[in-house]
Tab-separated table of C-alpha atoms in Angstrom:
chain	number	residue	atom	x	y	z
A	1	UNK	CA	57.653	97.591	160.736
A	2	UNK	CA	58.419	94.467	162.567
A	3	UNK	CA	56.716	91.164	161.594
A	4	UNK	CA	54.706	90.968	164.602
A	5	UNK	CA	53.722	94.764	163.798
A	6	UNK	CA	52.930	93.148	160.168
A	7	UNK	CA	50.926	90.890	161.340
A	8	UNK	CA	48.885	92.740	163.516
A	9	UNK	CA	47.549	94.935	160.918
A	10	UNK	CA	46.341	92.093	158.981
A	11	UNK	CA	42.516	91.635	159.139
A	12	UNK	CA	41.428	89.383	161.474
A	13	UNK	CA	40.532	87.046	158.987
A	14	UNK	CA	44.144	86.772	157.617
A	15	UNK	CA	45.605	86.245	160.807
A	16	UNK	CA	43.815	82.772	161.461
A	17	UNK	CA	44.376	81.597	158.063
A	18	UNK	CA	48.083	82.384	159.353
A	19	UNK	CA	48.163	80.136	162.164
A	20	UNK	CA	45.715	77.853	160.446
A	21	UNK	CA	48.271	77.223	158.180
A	22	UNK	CA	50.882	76.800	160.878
A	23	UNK	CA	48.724	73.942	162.433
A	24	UNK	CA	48.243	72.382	158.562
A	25	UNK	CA	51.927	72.276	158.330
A	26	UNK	CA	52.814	70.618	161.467
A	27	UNK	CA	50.184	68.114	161.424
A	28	UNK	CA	51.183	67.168	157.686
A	29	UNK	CA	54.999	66.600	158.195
A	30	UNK	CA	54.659	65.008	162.162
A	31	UNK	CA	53.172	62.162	159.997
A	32	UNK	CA	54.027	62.277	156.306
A	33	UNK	CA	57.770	61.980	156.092
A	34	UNK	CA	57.269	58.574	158.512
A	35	UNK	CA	54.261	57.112	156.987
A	36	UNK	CA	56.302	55.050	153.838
A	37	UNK	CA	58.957	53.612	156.621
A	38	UNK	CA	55.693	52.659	158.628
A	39	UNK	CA	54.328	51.271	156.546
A	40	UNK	CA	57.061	49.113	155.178
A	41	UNK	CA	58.945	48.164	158.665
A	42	UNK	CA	56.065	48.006	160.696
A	43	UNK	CA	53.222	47.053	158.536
A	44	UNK	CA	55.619	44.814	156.741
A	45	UNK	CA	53.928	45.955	153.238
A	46	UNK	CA	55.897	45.199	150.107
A	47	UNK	CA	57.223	48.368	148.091
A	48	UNK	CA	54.539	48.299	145.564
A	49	UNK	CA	52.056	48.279	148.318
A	50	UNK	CA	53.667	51.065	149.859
A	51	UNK	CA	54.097	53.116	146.661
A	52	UNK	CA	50.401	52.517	146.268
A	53	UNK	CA	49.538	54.252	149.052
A	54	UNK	CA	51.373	56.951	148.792
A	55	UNK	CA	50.526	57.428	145.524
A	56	UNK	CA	46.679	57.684	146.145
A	57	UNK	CA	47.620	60.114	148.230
A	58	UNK	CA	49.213	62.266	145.863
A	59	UNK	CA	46.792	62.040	143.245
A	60	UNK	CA	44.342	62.678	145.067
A	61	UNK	CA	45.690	65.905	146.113
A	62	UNK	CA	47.031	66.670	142.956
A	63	UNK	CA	44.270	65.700	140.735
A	64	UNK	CA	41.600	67.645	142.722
A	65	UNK	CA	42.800	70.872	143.075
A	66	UNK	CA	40.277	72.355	140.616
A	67	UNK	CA	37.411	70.431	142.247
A	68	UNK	CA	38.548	72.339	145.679
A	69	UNK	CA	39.167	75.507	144.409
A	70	UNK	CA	35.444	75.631	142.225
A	71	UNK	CA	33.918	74.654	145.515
A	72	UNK	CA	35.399	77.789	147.050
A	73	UNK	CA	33.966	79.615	144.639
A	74	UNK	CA	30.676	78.654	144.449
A	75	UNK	CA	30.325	77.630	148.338
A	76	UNK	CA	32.451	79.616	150.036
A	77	UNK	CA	35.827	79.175	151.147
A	78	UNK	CA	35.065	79.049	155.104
A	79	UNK	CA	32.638	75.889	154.208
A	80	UNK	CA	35.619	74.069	152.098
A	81	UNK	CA	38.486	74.815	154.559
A	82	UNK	CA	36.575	73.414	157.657
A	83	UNK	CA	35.565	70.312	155.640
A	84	UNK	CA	38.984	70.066	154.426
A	85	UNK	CA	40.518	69.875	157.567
A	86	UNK	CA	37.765	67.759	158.969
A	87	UNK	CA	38.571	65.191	156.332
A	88	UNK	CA	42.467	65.219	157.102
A	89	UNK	CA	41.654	64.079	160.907
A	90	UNK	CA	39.614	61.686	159.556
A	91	UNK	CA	42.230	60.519	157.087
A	92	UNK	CA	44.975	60.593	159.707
A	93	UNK	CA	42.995	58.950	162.140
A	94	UNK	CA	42.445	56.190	160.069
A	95	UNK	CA	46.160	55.832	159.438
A	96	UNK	CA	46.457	55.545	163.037
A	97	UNK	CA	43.807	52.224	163.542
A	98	UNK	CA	44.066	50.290	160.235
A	99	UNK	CA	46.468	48.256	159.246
A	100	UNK	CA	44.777	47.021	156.002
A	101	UNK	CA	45.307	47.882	152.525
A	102	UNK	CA	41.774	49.078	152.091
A	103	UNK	CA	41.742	50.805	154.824
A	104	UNK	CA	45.021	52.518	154.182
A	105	UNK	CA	43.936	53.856	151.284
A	106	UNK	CA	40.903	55.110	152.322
A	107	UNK	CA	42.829	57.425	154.639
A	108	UNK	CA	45.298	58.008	151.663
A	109	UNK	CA	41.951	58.952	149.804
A	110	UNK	CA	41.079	60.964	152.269
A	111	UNK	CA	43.746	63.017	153.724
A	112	UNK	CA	44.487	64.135	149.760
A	113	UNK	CA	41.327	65.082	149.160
A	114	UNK	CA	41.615	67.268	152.450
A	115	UNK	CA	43.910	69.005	150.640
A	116	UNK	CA	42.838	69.291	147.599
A	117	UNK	CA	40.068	71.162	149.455
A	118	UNK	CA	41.338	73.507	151.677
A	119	UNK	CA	44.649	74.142	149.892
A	120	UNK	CA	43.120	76.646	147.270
A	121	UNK	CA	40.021	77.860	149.267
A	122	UNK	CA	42.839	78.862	152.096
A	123	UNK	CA	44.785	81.116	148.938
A	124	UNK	CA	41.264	82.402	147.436
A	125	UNK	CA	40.237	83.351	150.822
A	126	UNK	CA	43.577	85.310	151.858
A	127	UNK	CA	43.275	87.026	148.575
A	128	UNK	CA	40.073	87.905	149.172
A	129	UNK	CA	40.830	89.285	152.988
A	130	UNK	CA	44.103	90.662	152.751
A	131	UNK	CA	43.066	93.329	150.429
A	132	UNK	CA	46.175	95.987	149.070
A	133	UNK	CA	48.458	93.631	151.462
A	134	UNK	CA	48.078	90.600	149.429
A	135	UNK	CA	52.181	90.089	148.491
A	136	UNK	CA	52.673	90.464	152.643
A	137	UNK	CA	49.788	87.981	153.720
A	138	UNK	CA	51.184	85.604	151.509
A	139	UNK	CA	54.821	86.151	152.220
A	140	UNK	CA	53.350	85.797	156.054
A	141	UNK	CA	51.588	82.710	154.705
A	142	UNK	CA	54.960	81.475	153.787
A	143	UNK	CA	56.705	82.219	157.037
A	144	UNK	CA	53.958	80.085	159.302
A	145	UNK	CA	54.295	77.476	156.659
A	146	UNK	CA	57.834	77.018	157.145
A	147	UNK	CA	57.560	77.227	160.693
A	148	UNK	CA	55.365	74.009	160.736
A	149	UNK	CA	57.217	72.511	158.113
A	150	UNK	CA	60.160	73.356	160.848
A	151	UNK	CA	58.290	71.672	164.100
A	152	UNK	CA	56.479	69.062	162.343
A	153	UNK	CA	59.354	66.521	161.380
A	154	UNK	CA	60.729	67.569	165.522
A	155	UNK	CA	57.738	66.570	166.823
A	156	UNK	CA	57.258	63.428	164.841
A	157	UNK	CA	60.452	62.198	165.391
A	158	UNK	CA	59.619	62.645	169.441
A	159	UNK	CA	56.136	60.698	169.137
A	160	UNK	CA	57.691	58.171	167.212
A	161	UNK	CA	59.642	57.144	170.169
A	162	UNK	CA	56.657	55.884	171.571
A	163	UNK	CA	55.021	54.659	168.233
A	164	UNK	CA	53.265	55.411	164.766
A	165	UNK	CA	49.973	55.275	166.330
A	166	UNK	CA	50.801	58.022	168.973
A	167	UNK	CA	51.871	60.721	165.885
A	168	UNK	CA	48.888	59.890	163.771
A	169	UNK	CA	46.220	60.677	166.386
A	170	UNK	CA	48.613	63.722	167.540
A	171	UNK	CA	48.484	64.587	163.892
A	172	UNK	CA	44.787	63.782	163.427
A	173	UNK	CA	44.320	65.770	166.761
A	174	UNK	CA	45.687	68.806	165.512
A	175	UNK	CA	43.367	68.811	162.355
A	176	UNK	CA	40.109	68.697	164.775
A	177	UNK	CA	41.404	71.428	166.812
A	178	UNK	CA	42.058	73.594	163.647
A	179	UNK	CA	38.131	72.183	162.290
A	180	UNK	CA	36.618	73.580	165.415
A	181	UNK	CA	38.482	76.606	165.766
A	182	UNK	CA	37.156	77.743	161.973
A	183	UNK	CA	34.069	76.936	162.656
A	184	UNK	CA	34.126	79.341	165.708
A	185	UNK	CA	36.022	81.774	163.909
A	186	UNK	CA	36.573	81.794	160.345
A	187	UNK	CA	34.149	84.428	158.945
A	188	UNK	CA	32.264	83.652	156.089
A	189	UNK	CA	33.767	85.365	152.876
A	190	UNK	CA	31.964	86.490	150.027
A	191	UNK	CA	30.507	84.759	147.378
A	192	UNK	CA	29.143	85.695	144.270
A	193	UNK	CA	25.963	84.227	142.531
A	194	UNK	CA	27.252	81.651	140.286
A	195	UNK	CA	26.479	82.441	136.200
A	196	UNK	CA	27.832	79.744	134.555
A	197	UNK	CA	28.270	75.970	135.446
A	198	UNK	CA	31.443	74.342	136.712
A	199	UNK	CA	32.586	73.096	133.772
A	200	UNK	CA	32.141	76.570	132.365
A	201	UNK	CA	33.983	77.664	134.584
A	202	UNK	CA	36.987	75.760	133.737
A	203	UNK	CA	36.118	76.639	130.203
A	204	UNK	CA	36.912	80.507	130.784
A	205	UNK	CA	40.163	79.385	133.019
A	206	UNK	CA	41.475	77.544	130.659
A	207	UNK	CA	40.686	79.736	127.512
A	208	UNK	CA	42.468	83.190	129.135
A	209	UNK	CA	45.352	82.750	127.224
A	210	UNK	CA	47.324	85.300	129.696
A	211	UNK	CA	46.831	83.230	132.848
A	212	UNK	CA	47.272	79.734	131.193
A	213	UNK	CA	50.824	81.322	129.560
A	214	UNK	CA	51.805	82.042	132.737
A	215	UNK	CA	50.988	79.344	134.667
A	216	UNK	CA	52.711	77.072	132.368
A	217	UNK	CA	55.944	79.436	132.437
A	218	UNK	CA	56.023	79.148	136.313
A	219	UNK	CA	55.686	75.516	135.965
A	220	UNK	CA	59.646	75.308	137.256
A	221	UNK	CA	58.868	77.246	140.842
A	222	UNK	CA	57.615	74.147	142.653
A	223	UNK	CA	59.285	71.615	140.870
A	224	UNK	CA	62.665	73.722	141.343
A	225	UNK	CA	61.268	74.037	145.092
A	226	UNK	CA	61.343	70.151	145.567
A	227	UNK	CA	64.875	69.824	144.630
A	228	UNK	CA	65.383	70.953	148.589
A	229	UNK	CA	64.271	67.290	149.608
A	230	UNK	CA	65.601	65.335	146.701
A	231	UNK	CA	68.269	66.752	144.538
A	232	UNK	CA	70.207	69.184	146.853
A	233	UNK	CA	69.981	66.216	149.647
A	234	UNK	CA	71.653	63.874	147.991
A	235	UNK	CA	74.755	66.423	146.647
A	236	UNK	CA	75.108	67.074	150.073
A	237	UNK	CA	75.720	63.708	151.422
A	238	UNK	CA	77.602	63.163	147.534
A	239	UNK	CA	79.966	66.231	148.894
A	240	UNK	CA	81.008	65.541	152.154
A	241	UNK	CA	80.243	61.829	152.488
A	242	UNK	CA	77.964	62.609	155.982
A	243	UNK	CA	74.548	61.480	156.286
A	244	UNK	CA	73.551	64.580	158.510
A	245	UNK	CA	74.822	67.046	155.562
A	246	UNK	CA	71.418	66.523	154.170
A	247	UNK	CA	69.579	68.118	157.471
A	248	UNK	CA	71.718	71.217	157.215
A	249	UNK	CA	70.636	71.604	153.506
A	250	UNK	CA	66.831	71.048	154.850
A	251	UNK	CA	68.133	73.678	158.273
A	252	UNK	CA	69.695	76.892	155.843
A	253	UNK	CA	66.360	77.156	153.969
A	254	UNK	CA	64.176	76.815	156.635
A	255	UNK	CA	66.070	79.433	158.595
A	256	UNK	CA	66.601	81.843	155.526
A	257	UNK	CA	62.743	81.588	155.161
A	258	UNK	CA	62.178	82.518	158.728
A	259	UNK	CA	64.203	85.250	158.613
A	260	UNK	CA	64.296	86.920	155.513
A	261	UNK	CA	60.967	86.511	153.875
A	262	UNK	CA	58.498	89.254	154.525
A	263	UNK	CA	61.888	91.577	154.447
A	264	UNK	CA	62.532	90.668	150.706
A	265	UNK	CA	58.695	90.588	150.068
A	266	UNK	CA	58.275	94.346	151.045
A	267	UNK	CA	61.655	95.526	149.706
A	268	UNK	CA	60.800	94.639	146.261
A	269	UNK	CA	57.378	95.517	146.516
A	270	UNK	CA	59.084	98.839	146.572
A	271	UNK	CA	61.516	98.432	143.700
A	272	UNK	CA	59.232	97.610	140.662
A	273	UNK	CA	56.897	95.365	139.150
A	274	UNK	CA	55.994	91.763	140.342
A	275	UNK	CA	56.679	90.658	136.787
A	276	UNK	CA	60.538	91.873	137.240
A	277	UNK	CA	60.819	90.538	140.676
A	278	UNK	CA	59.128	86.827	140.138
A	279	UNK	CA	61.867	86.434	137.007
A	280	UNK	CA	64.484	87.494	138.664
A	281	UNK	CA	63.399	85.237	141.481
A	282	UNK	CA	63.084	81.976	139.031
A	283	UNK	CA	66.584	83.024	137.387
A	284	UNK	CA	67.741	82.928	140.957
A	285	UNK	CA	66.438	79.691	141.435
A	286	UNK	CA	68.042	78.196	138.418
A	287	UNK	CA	71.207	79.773	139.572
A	288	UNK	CA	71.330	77.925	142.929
A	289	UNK	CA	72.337	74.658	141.047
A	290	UNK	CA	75.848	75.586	139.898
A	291	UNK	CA	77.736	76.026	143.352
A	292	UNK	CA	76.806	72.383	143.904
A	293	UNK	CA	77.811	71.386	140.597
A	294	UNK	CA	81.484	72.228	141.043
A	295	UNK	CA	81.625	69.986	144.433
A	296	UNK	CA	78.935	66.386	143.515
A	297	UNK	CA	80.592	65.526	140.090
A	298	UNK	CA	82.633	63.068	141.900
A	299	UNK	CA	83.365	60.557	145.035
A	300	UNK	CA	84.197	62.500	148.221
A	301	UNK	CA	87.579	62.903	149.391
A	302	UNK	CA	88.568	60.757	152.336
A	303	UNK	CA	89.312	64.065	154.399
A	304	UNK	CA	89.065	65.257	157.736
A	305	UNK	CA	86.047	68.065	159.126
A	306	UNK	CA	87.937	70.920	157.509
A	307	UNK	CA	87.884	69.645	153.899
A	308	UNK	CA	84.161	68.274	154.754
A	309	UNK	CA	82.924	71.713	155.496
A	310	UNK	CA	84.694	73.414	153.007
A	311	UNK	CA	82.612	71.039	150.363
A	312	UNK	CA	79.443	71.308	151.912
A	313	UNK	CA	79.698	75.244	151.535
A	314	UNK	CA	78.725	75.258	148.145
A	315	UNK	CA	75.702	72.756	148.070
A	316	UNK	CA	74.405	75.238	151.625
A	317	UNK	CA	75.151	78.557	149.236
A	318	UNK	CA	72.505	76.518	146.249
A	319	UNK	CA	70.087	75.970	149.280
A	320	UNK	CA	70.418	79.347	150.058
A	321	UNK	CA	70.021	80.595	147.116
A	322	UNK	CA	67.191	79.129	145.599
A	323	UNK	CA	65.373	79.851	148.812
A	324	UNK	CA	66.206	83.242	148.375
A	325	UNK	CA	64.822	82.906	144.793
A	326	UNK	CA	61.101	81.723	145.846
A	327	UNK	CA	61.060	84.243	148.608
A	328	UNK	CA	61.236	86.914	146.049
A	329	UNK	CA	58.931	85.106	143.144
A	330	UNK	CA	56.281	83.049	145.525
A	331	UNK	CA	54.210	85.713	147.222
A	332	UNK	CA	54.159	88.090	143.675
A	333	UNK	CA	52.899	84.992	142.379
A	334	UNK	CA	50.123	84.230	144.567
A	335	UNK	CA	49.175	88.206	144.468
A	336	UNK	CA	48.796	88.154	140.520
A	337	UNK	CA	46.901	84.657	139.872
A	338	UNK	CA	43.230	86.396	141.495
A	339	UNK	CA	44.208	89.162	139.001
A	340	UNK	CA	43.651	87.217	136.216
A	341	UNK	CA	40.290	86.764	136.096
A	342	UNK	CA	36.983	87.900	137.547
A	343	UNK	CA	36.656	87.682	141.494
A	344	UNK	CA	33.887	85.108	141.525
A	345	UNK	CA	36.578	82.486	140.083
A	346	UNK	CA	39.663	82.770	142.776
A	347	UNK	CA	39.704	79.612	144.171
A	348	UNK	CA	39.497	78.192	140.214
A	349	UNK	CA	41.968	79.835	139.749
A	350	UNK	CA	44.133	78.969	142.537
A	351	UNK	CA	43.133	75.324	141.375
A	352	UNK	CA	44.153	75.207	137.918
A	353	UNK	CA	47.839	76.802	139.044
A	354	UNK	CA	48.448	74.380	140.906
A	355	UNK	CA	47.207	71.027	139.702
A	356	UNK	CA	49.594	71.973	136.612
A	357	UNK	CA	52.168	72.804	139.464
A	358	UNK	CA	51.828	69.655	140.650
A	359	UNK	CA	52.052	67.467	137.605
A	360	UNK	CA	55.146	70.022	136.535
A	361	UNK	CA	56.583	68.764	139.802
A	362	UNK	CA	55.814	65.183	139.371
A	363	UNK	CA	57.374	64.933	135.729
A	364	UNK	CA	60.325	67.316	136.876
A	365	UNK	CA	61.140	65.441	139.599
A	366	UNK	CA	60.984	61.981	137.403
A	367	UNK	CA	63.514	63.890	135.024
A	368	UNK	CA	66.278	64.837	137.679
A	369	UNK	CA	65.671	61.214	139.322
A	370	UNK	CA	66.173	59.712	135.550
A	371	UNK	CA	69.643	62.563	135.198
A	372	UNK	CA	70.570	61.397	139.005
A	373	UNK	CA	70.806	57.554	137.775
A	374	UNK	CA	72.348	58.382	134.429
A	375	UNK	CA	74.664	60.793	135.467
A	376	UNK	CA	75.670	58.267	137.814
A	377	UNK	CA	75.848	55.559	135.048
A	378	UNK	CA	78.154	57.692	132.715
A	379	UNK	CA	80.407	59.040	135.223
A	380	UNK	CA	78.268	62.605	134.963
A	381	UNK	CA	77.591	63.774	137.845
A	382	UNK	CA	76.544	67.056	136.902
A	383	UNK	CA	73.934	66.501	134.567
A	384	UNK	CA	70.937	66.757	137.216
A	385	UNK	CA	71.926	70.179	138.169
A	386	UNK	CA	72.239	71.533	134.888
A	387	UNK	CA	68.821	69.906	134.462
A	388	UNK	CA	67.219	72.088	137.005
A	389	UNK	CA	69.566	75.163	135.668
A	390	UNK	CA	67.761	74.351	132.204
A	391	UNK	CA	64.514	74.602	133.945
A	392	UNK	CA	64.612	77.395	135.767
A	393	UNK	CA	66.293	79.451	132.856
A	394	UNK	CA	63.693	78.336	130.853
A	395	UNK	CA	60.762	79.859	132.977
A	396	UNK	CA	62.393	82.970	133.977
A	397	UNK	CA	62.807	83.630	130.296
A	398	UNK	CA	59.397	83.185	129.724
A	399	UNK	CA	58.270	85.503	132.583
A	400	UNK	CA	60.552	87.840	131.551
A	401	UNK	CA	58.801	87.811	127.994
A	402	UNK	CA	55.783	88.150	129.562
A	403	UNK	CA	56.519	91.365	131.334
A	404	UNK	CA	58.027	92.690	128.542
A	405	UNK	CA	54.708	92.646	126.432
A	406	UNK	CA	52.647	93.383	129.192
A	407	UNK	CA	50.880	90.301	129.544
A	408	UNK	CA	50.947	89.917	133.531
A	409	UNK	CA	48.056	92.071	135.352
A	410	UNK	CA	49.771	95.241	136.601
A	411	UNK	CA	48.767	96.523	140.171
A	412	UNK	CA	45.975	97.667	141.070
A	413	UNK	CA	45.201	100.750	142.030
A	414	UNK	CA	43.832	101.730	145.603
A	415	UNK	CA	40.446	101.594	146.508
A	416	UNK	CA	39.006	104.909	147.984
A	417	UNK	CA	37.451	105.025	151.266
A	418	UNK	CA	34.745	107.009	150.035
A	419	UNK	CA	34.151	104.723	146.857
């Protein structure tokens, strides 16, 4: 079945969600990447003014995820996507006419709450639509992701040509035209009476001692993930001694994404258990950082473009390789965290997941900056990578555990028509 063919028998539902994240994407990285240069070369802001910023930002993103996803649950997730994108053009649009501090972090304030909104309520409610095809929807999910992430940056870097202001409201512009096209569209999901209150809620996510093992085992996807814009960058440029080697690192796992997701997703799907598949997938992961440990332990030679290319091979084989590893664990993960609980509490769900994602991130990505400046220091240049080998070893172990005593939800089985 081809992906178009894939797509097509996705509920209607789905298949917004789909583009809706497509439009999320590219509005988020048309501005992102370029807000911390504007702000320091054309708002002339200091770097602890700057860091500020973006820091709100993240937190409030971060922070808020279980705020977002308990307000999917109890209000619906159309309601919570719409506002969520409602409050990114908002956000944006104030990055785009203030040039204060306050104001600036207002929008900061803002456009991470957006997401702290619409990010889980978008996951409950594709879980909640897609029915037996969750693992495709999401693998799907991933593909239009990538594909903004892909046109975002291209189209930024073209508005920026005329200025800042001109990719904000661009960016802001896409988020209203997403707003009004759920309103029109989106149908309402279900929602269940609530029974408990919200901080009861978060009592029974946090006290079922299956999900909250497994969470915290998968706590090396995204933080591996993020090594594709900091740690496999900078071996890249380390390797060859070219600035642009760090685009083709970003290039082979966008491409391998496009390509080669929903193909993996449904040939395992095939082959055995999730459990199986998302372990293999994080041991994957962890192996992507030893090609590029044999080639960024020292200077680069001073070489012509043969000898270049031959050392960039191995840093493009760890890009493609640990993309290769979250397109086999990422949509099996997103199809097992609803399974965890009780329908009404998806979007909690979804919430808790990833707020520890995030601060798994955060600290991860503090550890292999701290083994990028040491191993630097001490002449070791390939103690970040067998940081992030460590890591990822260490959670597909512990998924691999958790299979093996049959402590991961197994599939469910299908619903009669007649039921």
């Amino acid at each position: 079945m081809s992906t178009w063919r894939e797509i097509g028998a996705l509920p209607p539902a789905v298949r917004l969600l789909l583009v809706n994240q497509l439009g999320v994407n590219t509005g988020f990285y048309l501005l992102i990447p370029y807000l911390a240069v504007h702000l320091s070369d054309d708002l002339g802001m200091s770097a602890a003014a700057v860091g500020t910023v973006l820091g709100v930002r993240n937190l409030s993103q971060q922070g808020l995820f279980v705020l977002g996803g308990s307000a999917s649950d109890r209000l619906g997730a159309r309601g919570v996507i719409i506002a969520g994108c409602a409050l990114r053009t908002a956000g944006f649009a104030l990055f785009a006419l203030g040039d204060g501090l306050v104001v600036l972090l207002a929008a900061s304030v803002l456009s991470g709450l957006a997401g702290a909104l619409f990010n889980p309520a978008v996951r409950a409610h594709l879980a909640q639509e897609a029915g037996e095809r969750k693992a495709e929807a999401f693998a799907l999910f991933n593909v239009f992701a990538t594909t903004g992430a892909l046109i975002g940056p291209l189209l930024g870097s073209a508005l920026l040509l005329v200025d800042f202001r001109a990719a904000a409201l661009t960016a802001a512009g896409i988020f209203a035209v997403l707003t009004v096209a759920q309103a029109l569209v989106l149908p309402p999901g279900r929602v269940a009476p609530p029974t408990n209150g919200v901080l009861a809620d978060w009592r029974e996510v946090a006290g079922n001692r299956p999900f909250m093992a497994f969470a915290c085992a998968m706590v090396s996807m995204i933080a591996l993930e993020s090594q594709l814009y900091l740690l496999l960058p900078d071996g890249a440029r380390r390797a060859t001694g070219w600035d642009g080697a760090a685009g083709a690192v970003f290039l082979v796992g966008t491409l391998a994404g496009l390509a080669f997701q929903l193909r993996i997703t449904r040939l395992l799907k095939r082959r055995g258990s999730r459990g199986k598949w998302i372990a293999a997938g994080l041991a994957l992961m962890a192996a992507a950082f030893v090609p590029p440990m044999l080639v960024t332990s020292g200077p680069p030679p001073d070489a012509g473009a043969v000898q270049t290319a031959l050392r960039a091979i191995p840093v493009l084989t760890g890009a493609l390789l640990l993309q290769t590893g979250l397109m086999a664990a990422q949509p099996f993960v997103m199809e097992l965290i609803p399974e965890f609980g009780r329908p009404g509490l998806t979007g909690t769900y979804f919430g808790v997941f990833y707020v520890l994602s995030g601060i798994a991130a955060a600290l991860g990505n503090t550890a292999v900056g701290w083994a990028m400046d040491t191993g630097q220091r001490i002449g070791a240049g390939w103690l970040p990578w067998a940081c992030c080998l460590a890591f990822g070893l260490v959670s597909a172990t512990a998924i691999a555990r958790l299979h093996r005593r049959a402590a991961l939800p197994g599939r469910p089985a299908p619903v009669s028509a007649h039921a």
